[in-house]
Amino acid sequence: MDQHFSKDNCKPTSFFNNVPLIDLSKPDSKNLIVKACEEFGFFKVINHSVPTEFITKLSEAIKFFSSPLSEKEKAGPPDPFGYGNKQIGCNGDSGWVEHILVSTNSEFNYYKFASILGVNPENIRAAVNDYVSAVKKMACEILEMLAEGLKIHPRNVFSKLLMDEKSDSVFRLNHYPPCTEIQQFNDNNLIGFGEHTDPQIISVLRSNNTSGLQILLKNGHWISVPPDPNSFFVNVGDSLQVMTNGKFKSVKHRVLANSMKSRLSMIYFGGPPLSEKIAPLASLMEGEDSLYKEFTWFEYKKSAYKTRLADNRLILFEKIAAS
């Protein structure tokens, strides 16, 4: 078996049709978002403000993935930004995936893509910047609705961290090529991207019409999320779990490879500035004890990068209950 394969012994699952659906144009959506974050840490968004043309413009990046591997590798290895293939992080995790990771900082240098045949780095820059700006705006609207639903003041208590010019946010394009060898695994699943939670505050994901995304329910069952290229899926991240003192749970998720079709997903990870202190908000405590020690985003990020994908990264920052 090639080293980039990893098996999982659970049986394939059917589609989960109860994914919370949030219509951002409806007045009651703020309460539904809070409920979804409490129950699943995950929901689907429709009637969003992201222009279709910005989604279409990212075809330049898709063209990048169709280049020969020898060309694509000129944009790697990731440090952590750039092109990566099979390897996920630097701690031994791997999957049936190739990716591009870029900083959303407007000063990010796209020179790594300059030598790749048929790919214009300025086109990628423009497409990513337009897309990320629109998705960040939507993420901030969602975070402000969350604050309203939780009756927290000011309403920008979460969104200001993404809007800060020093916000440490990243954008990732994942490409899962078809894997014809998947049949040899019989009932086993071939992992495209292993189970993990996202360390940031919020993640906004969009994919093409190929299935593969799964989330872990509280009952321990993995369920498959029906693909929808016209909508966005939102994940609660570890940092938001801490800020809500565990009221919201960051959702564990993974991606399975597909034997027939290519899957492309694009994810905006909204993170705070590196120096930002992350701790439960006093207005949400209501006499409760804090479940977490205060830490900076830099400290948590540094710690998270030393772990494997499936590790519980927050355990090092939990307060030990007095016996």
PDB file of C-alpha atoms in Angstrom, residues 31-198:
ATOM      1  CA  ASN A  31     -31.265  32.163  16.763  1.00  0.00           C
ATOM      2  CA  LEU A  32     -31.005  29.272  14.313  1.00  0.00           C
ATOM      3  CA  ILE A  33     -27.264  29.891  13.965  1.00  0.00           C
ATOM      4  CA  VAL A  34     -26.816  29.740  17.755  1.00  0.00           C
ATOM      5  CA  LYS A  35     -28.796  26.486  17.902  1.00  0.00           C
ATOM      6  CA  ALA A  36     -26.754  24.975  15.050  1.00  0.00           C
ATOM      7  CA  CYS A  37     -23.464  25.957  16.750  1.00  0.00           C
ATOM      8  CA  GLU A  38     -24.624  24.341  19.995  1.00  0.00           C
ATOM      9  CA  GLU A  39     -25.904  21.130  18.433  1.00  0.00           C
ATOM     10  CA  PHE A  40     -23.513  20.516  15.542  1.00  0.00           C
ATOM     11  CA  GLY A  41     -20.846  23.229  15.374  1.00  0.00           C
ATOM     12  CA  PHE A  42     -21.728  23.199  11.673  1.00  0.00           C
ATOM     13  CA  PHE A  43     -24.375  24.607   9.332  1.00  0.00           C
ATOM     14  CA  LYS A  44     -25.159  25.431   5.709  1.00  0.00           C
ATOM     15  CA  VAL A  45     -25.768  28.990   4.509  1.00  0.00           C
ATOM     16  CA  ILE A  46     -28.032  30.105   1.669  1.00  0.00           C
ATOM     17  CA  ASN A  47     -29.032  33.563   0.368  1.00  0.00           C
ATOM     18  CA  HIS A  48     -25.506  34.784   1.037  1.00  0.00           C
ATOM     19  CA  SER A  49     -23.873  37.897  -0.360  1.00  0.00           C
ATOM     20  CA  VAL A  50     -20.935  36.277  -2.183  1.00  0.00           C
ATOM     21  CA  PRO A  51     -21.175  37.118  -5.914  1.00  0.00           C
ATOM     22  CA  THR A  52     -21.249  34.124  -8.263  1.00  0.00           C
ATOM     23  CA  GLU A  53     -18.643  35.758 -10.484  1.00  0.00           C
ATOM     24  CA  PHE A  54     -16.085  35.653  -7.646  1.00  0.00           C
ATOM     25  CA  ILE A  55     -16.640  31.920  -7.308  1.00  0.00           C
ATOM     26  CA  THR A  56     -16.270  31.457 -11.080  1.00  0.00           C
ATOM     27  CA  LYS A  57     -13.046  33.495 -11.226  1.00  0.00           C
ATOM     28  CA  LEU A  58     -11.258  30.939  -9.083  1.00  0.00           C
ATOM     29  CA  SER A  59     -11.113  28.727 -12.184  1.00  0.00           C
ATOM     30  CA  GLU A  60      -7.530  30.013 -12.572  1.00  0.00           C
ATOM     31  CA  ALA A  61      -6.629  28.024  -9.476  1.00  0.00           C
ATOM     32  CA  ILE A  62      -8.442  24.966 -10.824  1.00  0.00           C
ATOM     33  CA  LYS A  63      -6.322  25.292 -13.975  1.00  0.00           C
ATOM     34  CA  PHE A  64      -3.304  25.155 -11.691  1.00  0.00           C
ATOM     35  CA  PHE A  65      -4.311  21.708 -10.400  1.00  0.00           C
ATOM     36  CA  SER A  66      -4.564  20.347 -13.959  1.00  0.00           C
ATOM     37  CA  SER A  67      -0.876  21.194 -14.587  1.00  0.00           C
ATOM     38  CA  PRO A  68       1.688  18.347 -14.570  1.00  0.00           C
ATOM     39  CA  LEU A  69       2.950  17.436 -11.094  1.00  0.00           C
ATOM     40  CA  SER A  70       6.492  18.521 -11.996  1.00  0.00           C
ATOM     41  CA  GLU A  71       5.119  22.005 -12.765  1.00  0.00           C
ATOM     42  CA  LYS A  72       2.970  22.215  -9.642  1.00  0.00           C
ATOM     43  CA  GLU A  73       5.859  21.197  -7.411  1.00  0.00           C
ATOM     44  CA  LYS A  74       7.632  24.424  -8.428  1.00  0.00           C
ATOM     45  CA  ALA A  75       5.127  26.167  -6.122  1.00  0.00           C
ATOM     46  CA  GLY A  76       6.115  23.932  -3.199  1.00  0.00           C
ATOM     47  CA  PRO A  77       6.942  22.633  -0.764  1.00  0.00           C
ATOM     48  CA  PRO A  78       4.582  24.568   1.534  1.00  0.00           C
ATOM     49  CA  ASP A  79       6.417  26.636   4.159  1.00  0.00           C
ATOM     50  CA  PRO A  80       3.553  26.616   5.295  1.00  0.00           C
ATOM     51  CA  PHE A  81       2.293  28.545   2.239  1.00  0.00           C
ATOM     52  CA  GLY A  82       2.441  27.222  -1.306  1.00  0.00           C
ATOM     53  CA  TYR A  83       1.679  23.888  -2.955  1.00  0.00           C
ATOM     54  CA  GLY A  84       1.557  20.590  -1.108  1.00  0.00           C
ATOM     55  CA  ASN A  85       0.821  17.059  -2.291  1.00  0.00           C
ATOM     56  CA  LYS A  86      -0.263  14.081  -0.119  1.00  0.00           C
ATOM     57  CA  GLN A  87       1.483  15.366   3.022  1.00  0.00           C
ATOM     58  CA  ILE A  88      -0.698  17.316   5.468  1.00  0.00           C
ATOM     59  CA  GLY A  89       1.317  19.356   7.949  1.00  0.00           C
ATOM     60  CA  CYS A  90       4.762  18.281   9.135  1.00  0.00           C
ATOM     61  CA  ASN A  91       3.872  15.589  11.674  1.00  0.00           C
ATOM     62  CA  GLY A  92       3.282  12.577   9.448  1.00  0.00           C
ATOM     63  CA  ASP A  93      -0.337  13.069   8.401  1.00  0.00           C
ATOM     64  CA  SER A  94      -1.103  12.289   4.772  1.00  0.00           C
ATOM     65  CA  GLY A  95      -4.109  11.880   2.509  1.00  0.00           C
ATOM     66  CA  TRP A  96      -5.325  11.626  -1.061  1.00  0.00           C
ATOM     67  CA  VAL A  97      -5.181  15.386  -1.570  1.00  0.00           C
ATOM     68  CA  GLU A  98      -3.133  18.198  -3.076  1.00  0.00           C
ATOM     69  CA  HIS A  99      -3.542  21.763  -1.949  1.00  0.00           C
ATOM     70  CA  ILE A 100      -2.587  25.411  -2.199  1.00  0.00           C
ATOM     71  CA  LEU A 101      -2.383  27.425   1.028  1.00  0.00           C
ATOM     72  CA  VAL A 102      -2.053  31.212   0.934  1.00  0.00           C
ATOM     73  CA  SER A 103      -2.166  33.976   3.514  1.00  0.00           C
ATOM     74  CA  THR A 104      -5.091  36.368   3.100  1.00  0.00           C
ATOM     75  CA  ASN A 105      -2.714  39.235   3.845  1.00  0.00           C
ATOM     76  CA  SER A 106      -2.822  41.522   0.808  1.00  0.00           C
ATOM     77  CA  GLU A 107       0.989  41.638   0.842  1.00  0.00           C
ATOM     78  CA  PHE A 108       1.215  37.875   0.251  1.00  0.00           C
ATOM     79  CA  ASN A 109       3.677  37.155  -2.571  1.00  0.00           C
ATOM     80  CA  TYR A 110       2.347  34.911  -5.342  1.00  0.00           C
ATOM     81  CA  TYR A 111       5.786  34.546  -6.974  1.00  0.00           C
ATOM     82  CA  LYS A 112       5.737  30.795  -6.248  1.00  0.00           C
ATOM     83  CA  PHE A 113       3.158  30.381  -8.994  1.00  0.00           C
ATOM     84  CA  ALA A 114       5.023  32.480 -11.565  1.00  0.00           C
ATOM     85  CA  SER A 115       7.024  29.663 -13.178  1.00  0.00           C
ATOM     86  CA  ILE A 116       4.069  27.323 -13.733  1.00  0.00           C
ATOM     87  CA  LEU A 117       3.042  26.795 -17.317  1.00  0.00           C
ATOM     88  CA  GLY A 118      -0.186  28.533 -18.266  1.00  0.00           C
ATOM     89  CA  VAL A 119      -0.799  30.010 -14.810  1.00  0.00           C
ATOM     90  CA  ASN A 120      -0.804  33.757 -14.234  1.00  0.00           C
ATOM     91  CA  PRO A 121       0.020  34.523 -10.578  1.00  0.00           C
ATOM     92  CA  GLU A 122      -1.651  37.938 -10.800  1.00  0.00           C
ATOM     93  CA  ASN A 123      -4.888  36.286 -11.933  1.00  0.00           C
ATOM     94  CA  ILE A 124      -4.732  33.945  -8.943  1.00  0.00           C
ATOM     95  CA  ARG A 125      -4.015  36.873  -6.631  1.00  0.00           C
ATOM     96  CA  ALA A 126      -6.972  38.887  -7.942  1.00  0.00           C
ATOM     97  CA  ALA A 127      -9.347  35.910  -7.847  1.00  0.00           C
ATOM     98  CA  VAL A 128      -8.354  34.915  -4.308  1.00  0.00           C
ATOM     99  CA  ASN A 129      -8.501  38.508  -3.002  1.00  0.00           C
ATOM    100  CA  ASP A 130     -11.990  39.124  -4.428  1.00  0.00           C
ATOM    101  CA  TYR A 131     -13.313  35.798  -3.195  1.00  0.00           C
ATOM    102  CA  VAL A 132     -11.778  36.077   0.275  1.00  0.00           C
ATOM    103  CA  SER A 133     -13.026  39.665   0.730  1.00  0.00           C
ATOM    104  CA  ALA A 134     -16.596  38.592  -0.002  1.00  0.00           C
ATOM    105  CA  VAL A 135     -16.417  35.442   2.134  1.00  0.00           C
ATOM    106  CA  LYS A 136     -14.810  37.332   5.033  1.00  0.00           C
ATOM    107  CA  LYS A 137     -17.633  39.873   4.883  1.00  0.00           C
ATOM    108  CA  MET A 138     -20.176  37.029   5.071  1.00  0.00           C
ATOM    109  CA  ALA A 139     -18.251  35.362   7.932  1.00  0.00           C
ATOM    110  CA  CYS A 140     -18.323  38.649   9.864  1.00  0.00           C
ATOM    111  CA  GLU A 141     -22.089  39.002   9.287  1.00  0.00           C
ATOM    112  CA  ILE A 142     -22.540  35.483  10.661  1.00  0.00           C
ATOM    113  CA  LEU A 143     -20.348  36.213  13.692  1.00  0.00           C
ATOM    114  CA  GLU A 144     -22.318  39.395  14.414  1.00  0.00           C
ATOM    115  CA  MET A 145     -25.576  37.467  14.167  1.00  0.00           C
ATOM    116  CA  LEU A 146     -24.085  34.933  16.588  1.00  0.00           C
ATOM    117  CA  ALA A 147     -23.255  37.715  19.053  1.00  0.00           C
ATOM    118  CA  GLU A 148     -26.812  39.058  18.767  1.00  0.00           C
ATOM    119  CA  GLY A 149     -28.262  35.577  19.252  1.00  0.00           C
ATOM    120  CA  LEU A 150     -26.130  35.160  22.377  1.00  0.00           C
ATOM    121  CA  LYS A 151     -27.110  38.692  23.528  1.00  0.00           C
ATOM    122  CA  ILE A 152     -23.473  39.789  23.693  1.00  0.00           C
ATOM    123  CA  HIS A 153     -22.441  43.430  23.392  1.00  0.00           C
ATOM    124  CA  PRO A 154     -20.820  44.804  21.365  1.00  0.00           C
ATOM    125  CA  ARG A 155     -22.074  42.778  18.427  1.00  0.00           C
ATOM    126  CA  ASN A 156     -18.651  42.902  16.743  1.00  0.00           C
ATOM    127  CA  VAL A 157     -16.938  41.086  19.645  1.00  0.00           C
ATOM    128  CA  PHE A 158     -16.065  38.176  17.300  1.00  0.00           C
ATOM    129  CA  SER A 159     -16.089  39.857  13.890  1.00  0.00           C
ATOM    130  CA  LYS A 160     -13.589  42.584  14.852  1.00  0.00           C
ATOM    131  CA  LEU A 161     -10.919  39.870  15.152  1.00  0.00           C
ATOM    132  CA  LEU A 162     -11.355  38.965  11.468  1.00  0.00           C
ATOM    133  CA  MET A 163     -11.634  42.612  10.388  1.00  0.00           C
ATOM    134  CA  ASP A 164      -8.407  43.572  12.187  1.00  0.00           C
ATOM    135  CA  GLU A 165      -5.683  44.365   9.656  1.00  0.00           C
ATOM    136  CA  LYS A 166      -3.414  41.941  11.541  1.00  0.00           C
ATOM    137  CA  SER A 167      -5.969  39.136  11.400  1.00  0.00           C
ATOM    138  CA  ASP A 168      -4.104  35.839  10.909  1.00  0.00           C
ATOM    139  CA  SER A 169      -6.478  34.271   8.371  1.00  0.00           C
ATOM    140  CA  VAL A 170      -5.624  31.807   5.602  1.00  0.00           C
ATOM    141  CA  PHE A 171      -7.223  30.485   2.442  1.00  0.00           C
ATOM    142  CA  ARG A 172      -6.858  26.904   1.288  1.00  0.00           C
ATOM    143  CA  LEU A 173      -7.763  25.182  -1.973  1.00  0.00           C
ATOM    144  CA  ASN A 174      -7.964  21.391  -1.680  1.00  0.00           C
ATOM    145  CA  HIS A 175      -8.072  19.154  -4.747  1.00  0.00           C
ATOM    146  CA  TYR A 176      -8.962  15.473  -4.303  1.00  0.00           C
ATOM    147  CA  PRO A 177      -8.223  13.681  -7.604  1.00  0.00           C
ATOM    148  CA  PRO A 178     -10.340  10.648  -8.532  1.00  0.00           C
ATOM    149  CA  CYS A 179      -8.784   7.500  -7.067  1.00  0.00           C
ATOM    150  CA  THR A 180      -9.463   4.429  -9.190  1.00  0.00           C
ATOM    151  CA  GLU A 181      -7.534   2.219  -6.742  1.00  0.00           C
ATOM    152  CA  ILE A 182     -10.218   2.936  -4.132  1.00  0.00           C
ATOM    153  CA  GLN A 183     -11.985  -0.300  -5.112  1.00  0.00           C
ATOM    154  CA  GLN A 184      -9.214  -2.355  -3.505  1.00  0.00           C
ATOM    155  CA  PHE A 185     -10.328  -1.092  -0.107  1.00  0.00           C
ATOM    156  CA  ASN A 186     -13.707  -2.837  -0.406  1.00  0.00           C
ATOM    157  CA  ASP A 187     -15.844  -1.486   2.441  1.00  0.00           C
ATOM    158  CA  ASN A 188     -13.068   0.637   3.851  1.00  0.00           C
ATOM    159  CA  ASN A 189     -12.927   4.356   3.237  1.00  0.00           C
ATOM    160  CA  LEU A 190      -9.933   5.997   1.604  1.00  0.00           C
ATOM    161  CA  ILE A 191      -9.160   9.142   3.552  1.00  0.00           C
ATOM    162  CA  GLY A 192      -8.661  12.287   1.475  1.00  0.00           C
ATOM    163  CA  PHE A 193      -8.187  14.519   4.532  1.00  0.00           C
ATOM    164  CA  GLY A 194      -8.147  12.955   8.007  1.00  0.00           C
ATOM    165  CA  GLU A 195     -10.415  13.836  10.916  1.00  0.00           C
ATOM    166  CA  HIS A 196      -9.651  17.139  12.653  1.00  0.00           C
ATOM    167  CA  THR A 197     -11.107  20.320  14.065  1.00  0.00           C
ATOM    168  CA  ASP A 198     -10.152  23.766  12.784  1.00  0.00           C
TER     169      ASP A 198
END
